Amino acid sequence: MKKRSVTLGLITTILLSTALVGCSNGNSDSKSSKSENTKTVKTTKKPAKYYFKNNKLIMTDVDITITKTKIIQVGETGNEYGEKPVIAFWYTTKNKSNKEINPNTAWIAAFTAIQDNNKNQVNELDMGILPDDQFLDTQSENIKKNGTVESAVAYDLDDDTTPVKLTATKGIGGPKLGTMTYEIK
């Protein structure tokens, strides 16, 4: 019985070794023939179709350009009634579609502001009061196709030192398009 199992083991080992050698030879031959037929193709990376960088958000239906940022302290013009300082963004929104789009919904659908001052949780900032009264009547009016409208938005700051990270996504919960960090001064 012992002799039979040793013989079976020896035969199995020989068969496996032969199979591995066969595989090895086949692979090296195919690799060398593949490398001879392979051409080097120079690829250039296409710019992203949708992105947020240099204060500009480009998407399918909307372009948003941040034209100005400012920290407004409590009691100052633009934050007369607030209880916290705010970071304010002035921006233009261009509607590139026939959809009903206004500056407010375009901004809210695209941006999230984070002030990373808590080691245990994400500190998403709350929107503050409109920092510029000139947009009071126009912030929620629809923009015509190919029209561009100005507006502003503000976020309540939780401290006066931690930078604010503004992240753009392709719609609420969509893929991330970019992030910019704004220092608090």
mmCIF file of C-alpha atoms in Angstrom:
data_model
loop_
_atom_site.group_PDB
_atom_site.id
_atom_site.type_symbol
_atom_site.label_atom_id
_atom_site.label_comp_id
_atom_site.label_asym_id
_atom_site.label_seq_id
_atom_site.Cartn_x
_atom_site.Cartn_y
_atom_site.Cartn_z
ATOM 1 C CA MET A 1 0.000 0.000 0.000
ATOM 2 C CA LYS A 2 2.853 2.357 0.898
ATOM 3 C CA LYS A 3 4.621 1.518 -2.333
ATOM 4 C CA ARG A 4 1.514 2.289 -4.370
ATOM 5 C CA SER A 5 0.973 5.756 -2.759
ATOM 6 C CA VAL A 6 4.662 6.679 -3.194
ATOM 7 C CA THR A 7 4.487 5.642 -6.854
ATOM 8 C CA LEU A 8 1.280 7.643 -7.351
ATOM 9 C CA GLY A 9 2.887 10.671 -5.680
ATOM 10 C CA LEU A 10 5.997 10.340 -7.873
ATOM 11 C CA ILE A 11 3.921 10.073 -11.049
ATOM 12 C CA THR A 12 1.820 13.084 -10.031
ATOM 13 C CA THR A 13 4.951 15.130 -9.350
ATOM 14 C CA ILE A 14 6.459 14.216 -12.731
ATOM 15 C CA LEU A 15 3.235 15.063 -14.565
ATOM 16 C CA LEU A 16 2.911 18.442 -12.802
ATOM 17 C CA SER A 17 6.551 19.276 -13.505
ATOM 18 C CA THR A 18 6.143 18.422 -17.181
ATOM 19 C CA ALA A 19 2.983 20.523 -17.386
ATOM 20 C CA LEU A 20 4.694 23.498 -15.730
ATOM 21 C CA VAL A 21 7.705 23.276 -18.029
ATOM 22 C CA GLY A 22 5.373 23.158 -21.013
ATOM 23 C CA CYS A 23 3.506 26.227 -19.797
ATOM 24 C CA SER A 24 6.716 28.061 -19.129
ATOM 25 C CA ASN A 25 8.086 27.449 -22.619
ATOM 26 C CA GLY A 26 4.831 28.479 -24.242
ATOM 27 C CA ASN A 27 4.676 31.728 -22.268
ATOM 28 C CA SER A 28 8.193 32.855 -23.064
ATOM 29 C CA ASP A 29 7.707 32.154 -26.784
ATOM 30 C CA SER A 30 4.422 34.065 -26.847
ATOM 31 C CA LYS A 31 5.935 36.972 -24.917
ATOM 32 C CA SER A 32 8.807 37.363 -27.353
ATOM 33 C CA SER A 33 6.518 37.183 -30.375
ATOM 34 C CA LYS A 34 4.127 39.690 -28.767
ATOM 35 C CA SER A 35 6.908 42.142 -27.995
ATOM 36 C CA GLU A 36 8.075 42.036 -31.602
ATOM 37 C CA ASN A 37 4.596 42.914 -32.836
ATOM 38 C CA THR A 38 3.897 45.624 -30.247
ATOM 39 C CA LYS A 39 4.172 49.219 -31.399
ATOM 40 C CA THR A 40 4.744 52.099 -29.020
ATOM 41 C CA VAL A 41 1.779 54.427 -29.177
ATOM 42 C CA LYS A 42 2.168 57.903 -27.764
ATOM 43 C CA THR A 43 -0.939 58.862 -25.851
ATOM 44 C CA THR A 44 -1.916 62.327 -24.842
ATOM 45 C CA LYS A 45 -4.236 62.812 -21.936
ATOM 46 C CA LYS A 46 -7.370 64.670 -22.960
ATOM 47 C CA PRO A 47 -8.449 67.509 -20.702
ATOM 48 C CA ALA A 48 -11.382 66.640 -18.469
ATOM 49 C CA LYS A 49 -14.757 67.412 -19.975
ATOM 50 C CA TYR A 50 -16.138 68.581 -16.625
ATOM 51 C CA TYR A 51 -13.962 70.149 -13.938
ATOM 52 C CA PHE A 52 -13.547 72.683 -11.151
ATOM 53 C CA LYS A 53 -10.240 74.529 -11.020
ATOM 54 C CA ASN A 54 -8.984 78.114 -11.008
ATOM 55 C CA ASN A 55 -12.362 79.286 -9.643
ATOM 56 C CA LYS A 56 -14.201 77.904 -12.666
ATOM 57 C CA LEU A 57 -16.695 75.013 -12.752
ATOM 58 C CA ILE A 58 -17.489 73.554 -16.171
ATOM 59 C CA MET A 59 -20.404 71.109 -16.528
ATOM 60 C CA THR A 60 -22.815 69.991 -19.254
ATOM 61 C CA ASP A 61 -25.602 72.485 -18.603
ATOM 62 C CA VAL A 62 -23.900 75.131 -16.476
ATOM 63 C CA ASP A 63 -20.662 77.052 -16.068
ATOM 64 C CA ILE A 64 -20.029 78.783 -12.743
ATOM 65 C CA THR A 65 -17.149 81.215 -12.294
ATOM 66 C CA ILE A 66 -16.225 82.542 -8.845
ATOM 67 C CA THR A 67 -15.319 86.195 -9.342
ATOM 68 C CA LYS A 68 -14.649 87.278 -5.745
ATOM 69 C CA THR A 69 -14.337 85.847 -2.218
ATOM 70 C CA LYS A 70 -14.408 87.730 1.045
ATOM 71 C CA ILE A 71 -14.566 87.065 4.782
ATOM 72 C CA ILE A 72 -17.315 89.204 6.314
ATOM 73 C CA GLN A 73 -17.301 89.676 10.078
ATOM 74 C CA VAL A 74 -20.477 89.872 12.186
ATOM 75 C CA GLY A 75 -22.103 93.290 11.863
ATOM 76 C CA GLU A 76 -20.308 94.261 8.644
ATOM 77 C CA THR A 77 -22.169 94.961 5.397
ATOM 78 C CA GLY A 78 -23.286 91.623 3.992
ATOM 79 C CA ASN A 79 -23.406 90.010 7.458
ATOM 80 C CA GLU A 80 -25.359 92.581 9.470
ATOM 81 C CA TYR A 81 -27.636 90.024 11.108
ATOM 82 C CA GLY A 82 -25.371 86.986 11.344
ATOM 83 C CA GLU A 83 -24.054 85.463 14.556
ATOM 84 C CA LYS A 84 -20.838 84.129 12.959
ATOM 85 C CA PRO A 85 -18.378 85.465 10.414
ATOM 86 C CA VAL A 86 -19.023 84.205 6.880
ATOM 87 C CA ILE A 87 -17.052 83.397 3.773
ATOM 88 C CA ALA A 88 -18.830 84.929 0.797
ATOM 89 C CA PHE A 89 -18.484 83.986 -2.856
ATOM 90 C CA TRP A 90 -19.571 86.197 -5.759
ATOM 91 C CA TYR A 91 -20.051 84.267 -8.970
ATOM 92 C CA THR A 92 -21.522 84.161 -12.457
ATOM 93 C CA THR A 93 -23.713 81.335 -13.733
ATOM 94 C CA LYS A 94 -24.096 80.569 -17.422
ATOM 95 C CA ASN A 95 -26.984 78.361 -18.530
ATOM 96 C CA LYS A 96 -25.865 76.332 -21.561
ATOM 97 C CA SER A 97 -29.154 74.445 -21.930
ATOM 98 C CA ASN A 98 -32.892 74.941 -22.283
ATOM 99 C CA LYS A 99 -33.399 73.758 -18.702
ATOM 100 C CA GLU A 100 -34.789 75.963 -15.956
ATOM 101 C CA ILE A 101 -31.648 76.935 -14.050
ATOM 102 C CA ASN A 102 -31.164 79.783 -11.610
ATOM 103 C CA PRO A 103 -28.005 80.900 -9.785
ATOM 104 C CA ASN A 104 -29.131 79.540 -6.399
ATOM 105 C CA THR A 105 -30.021 76.019 -7.467
ATOM 106 C CA ALA A 106 -26.968 75.767 -9.733
ATOM 107 C CA TRP A 107 -24.654 76.644 -6.824
ATOM 108 C CA ILE A 108 -26.398 74.400 -4.288
ATOM 109 C CA ALA A 109 -26.445 71.434 -6.696
ATOM 110 C CA ALA A 110 -22.730 71.795 -7.433
ATOM 111 C CA PHE A 111 -20.884 72.945 -4.295
ATOM 112 C CA THR A 112 -20.211 71.813 -0.744
ATOM 113 C CA ALA A 113 -18.140 73.880 1.704
ATOM 114 C CA ILE A 114 -16.130 72.097 4.403
ATOM 115 C CA GLN A 115 -14.128 73.638 7.235
ATOM 116 C CA ASP A 116 -11.995 70.704 8.424
ATOM 117 C CA ASN A 117 -11.607 71.617 12.090
ATOM 118 C CA ASN A 118 -12.947 68.427 13.678
ATOM 119 C CA LYS A 119 -10.814 65.271 13.808
ATOM 120 C CA ASN A 120 -13.860 62.996 14.187
ATOM 121 C CA GLN A 121 -16.410 64.232 11.674
ATOM 122 C CA VAL A 122 -16.861 66.173 8.464
ATOM 123 C CA ASN A 123 -17.758 69.778 9.207
ATOM 124 C CA GLU A 124 -19.961 70.862 6.329
ATOM 125 C CA LEU A 125 -20.704 74.577 6.628
ATOM 126 C CA ASP A 126 -24.241 75.958 6.773
ATOM 127 C CA MET A 127 -25.299 78.521 4.201
ATOM 128 C CA GLY A 128 -25.566 82.021 5.578
ATOM 129 C CA ILE A 129 -27.631 85.017 4.590
ATOM 130 C CA LEU A 130 -27.235 86.446 1.068
ATOM 131 C CA PRO A 131 -24.157 88.692 1.388
ATOM 132 C CA ASP A 132 -25.102 91.160 -1.354
ATOM 133 C CA ASP A 133 -28.570 92.745 -1.463
ATOM 134 C CA GLN A 134 -28.314 93.580 -5.174
ATOM 135 C CA PHE A 135 -29.062 89.888 -5.901
ATOM 136 C CA LEU A 136 -32.085 89.650 -3.588
ATOM 137 C CA ASP A 137 -34.603 89.700 -6.455
ATOM 138 C CA THR A 138 -32.556 87.831 -9.070
ATOM 139 C CA GLN A 139 -30.931 84.942 -7.189
ATOM 140 C CA SER A 140 -33.819 82.582 -7.933
ATOM 141 C CA GLU A 141 -34.834 83.810 -11.393
ATOM 142 C CA ASN A 142 -34.292 81.409 -14.289
ATOM 143 C CA ILE A 143 -31.446 82.119 -16.682
ATOM 144 C CA LYS A 144 -32.142 82.061 -20.431
ATOM 145 C CA LYS A 145 -30.168 79.654 -22.644
ATOM 146 C CA ASN A 146 -26.636 81.033 -23.141
ATOM 147 C CA GLY A 147 -27.415 83.765 -20.606
ATOM 148 C CA THR A 148 -25.022 84.635 -17.765
ATOM 149 C CA VAL A 149 -26.191 86.032 -14.429
ATOM 150 C CA GLU A 150 -24.307 87.250 -11.349
ATOM 151 C CA SER A 151 -25.116 86.265 -7.776
ATOM 152 C CA ALA A 152 -23.529 85.632 -4.379
ATOM 153 C CA VAL A 153 -23.639 83.088 -1.563
ATOM 154 C CA ALA A 154 -22.209 82.882 1.955
ATOM 155 C CA TYR A 155 -21.360 80.136 4.457
ATOM 156 C CA ASP A 156 -21.213 80.537 8.247
ATOM 157 C CA LEU A 157 -17.665 79.917 9.494
ATOM 158 C CA ASP A 158 -17.099 77.793 12.591
ATOM 159 C CA ASP A 159 -13.711 79.386 13.328
ATOM 160 C CA ASP A 160 -11.594 82.195 11.929
ATOM 161 C CA THR A 161 -8.420 80.256 11.096
ATOM 162 C CA THR A 162 -9.225 76.919 9.392
ATOM 163 C CA PRO A 163 -9.329 77.176 5.566
ATOM 164 C CA VAL A 164 -12.554 76.397 3.710
ATOM 165 C CA LYS A 165 -12.472 73.598 1.146
ATOM 166 C CA LEU A 166 -15.020 74.095 -1.626
ATOM 167 C CA THR A 167 -15.773 70.864 -3.496
ATOM 168 C CA ALA A 168 -17.689 70.691 -6.755
ATOM 169 C CA THR A 169 -19.639 67.634 -7.830
ATOM 170 C CA LYS A 170 -21.616 66.865 -10.954
ATOM 171 C CA GLY A 171 -24.975 67.409 -9.280
ATOM 172 C CA ILE A 172 -25.872 66.542 -5.703
ATOM 173 C CA GLY A 173 -24.029 63.358 -4.751
ATOM 174 C CA GLY A 174 -22.489 63.058 -8.215
ATOM 175 C CA PRO A 175 -18.847 62.433 -9.089
ATOM 176 C CA LYS A 176 -16.312 64.881 -7.701
ATOM 177 C CA LEU A 177 -15.095 67.433 -10.256
ATOM 178 C CA GLY A 178 -12.520 69.262 -8.178
ATOM 179 C CA THR A 179 -11.700 71.041 -4.943
ATOM 180 C CA MET A 180 -10.287 74.448 -4.116
ATOM 181 C CA THR A 181 -9.122 75.694 -0.728
ATOM 182 C CA TYR A 182 -9.745 79.259 0.453
ATOM 183 C CA GLU A 183 -7.675 80.692 3.279
ATOM 184 C CA ILE A 184 -9.352 82.601 6.098
ATOM 185 C CA LYS A 185 -7.577 85.942 6.622
#
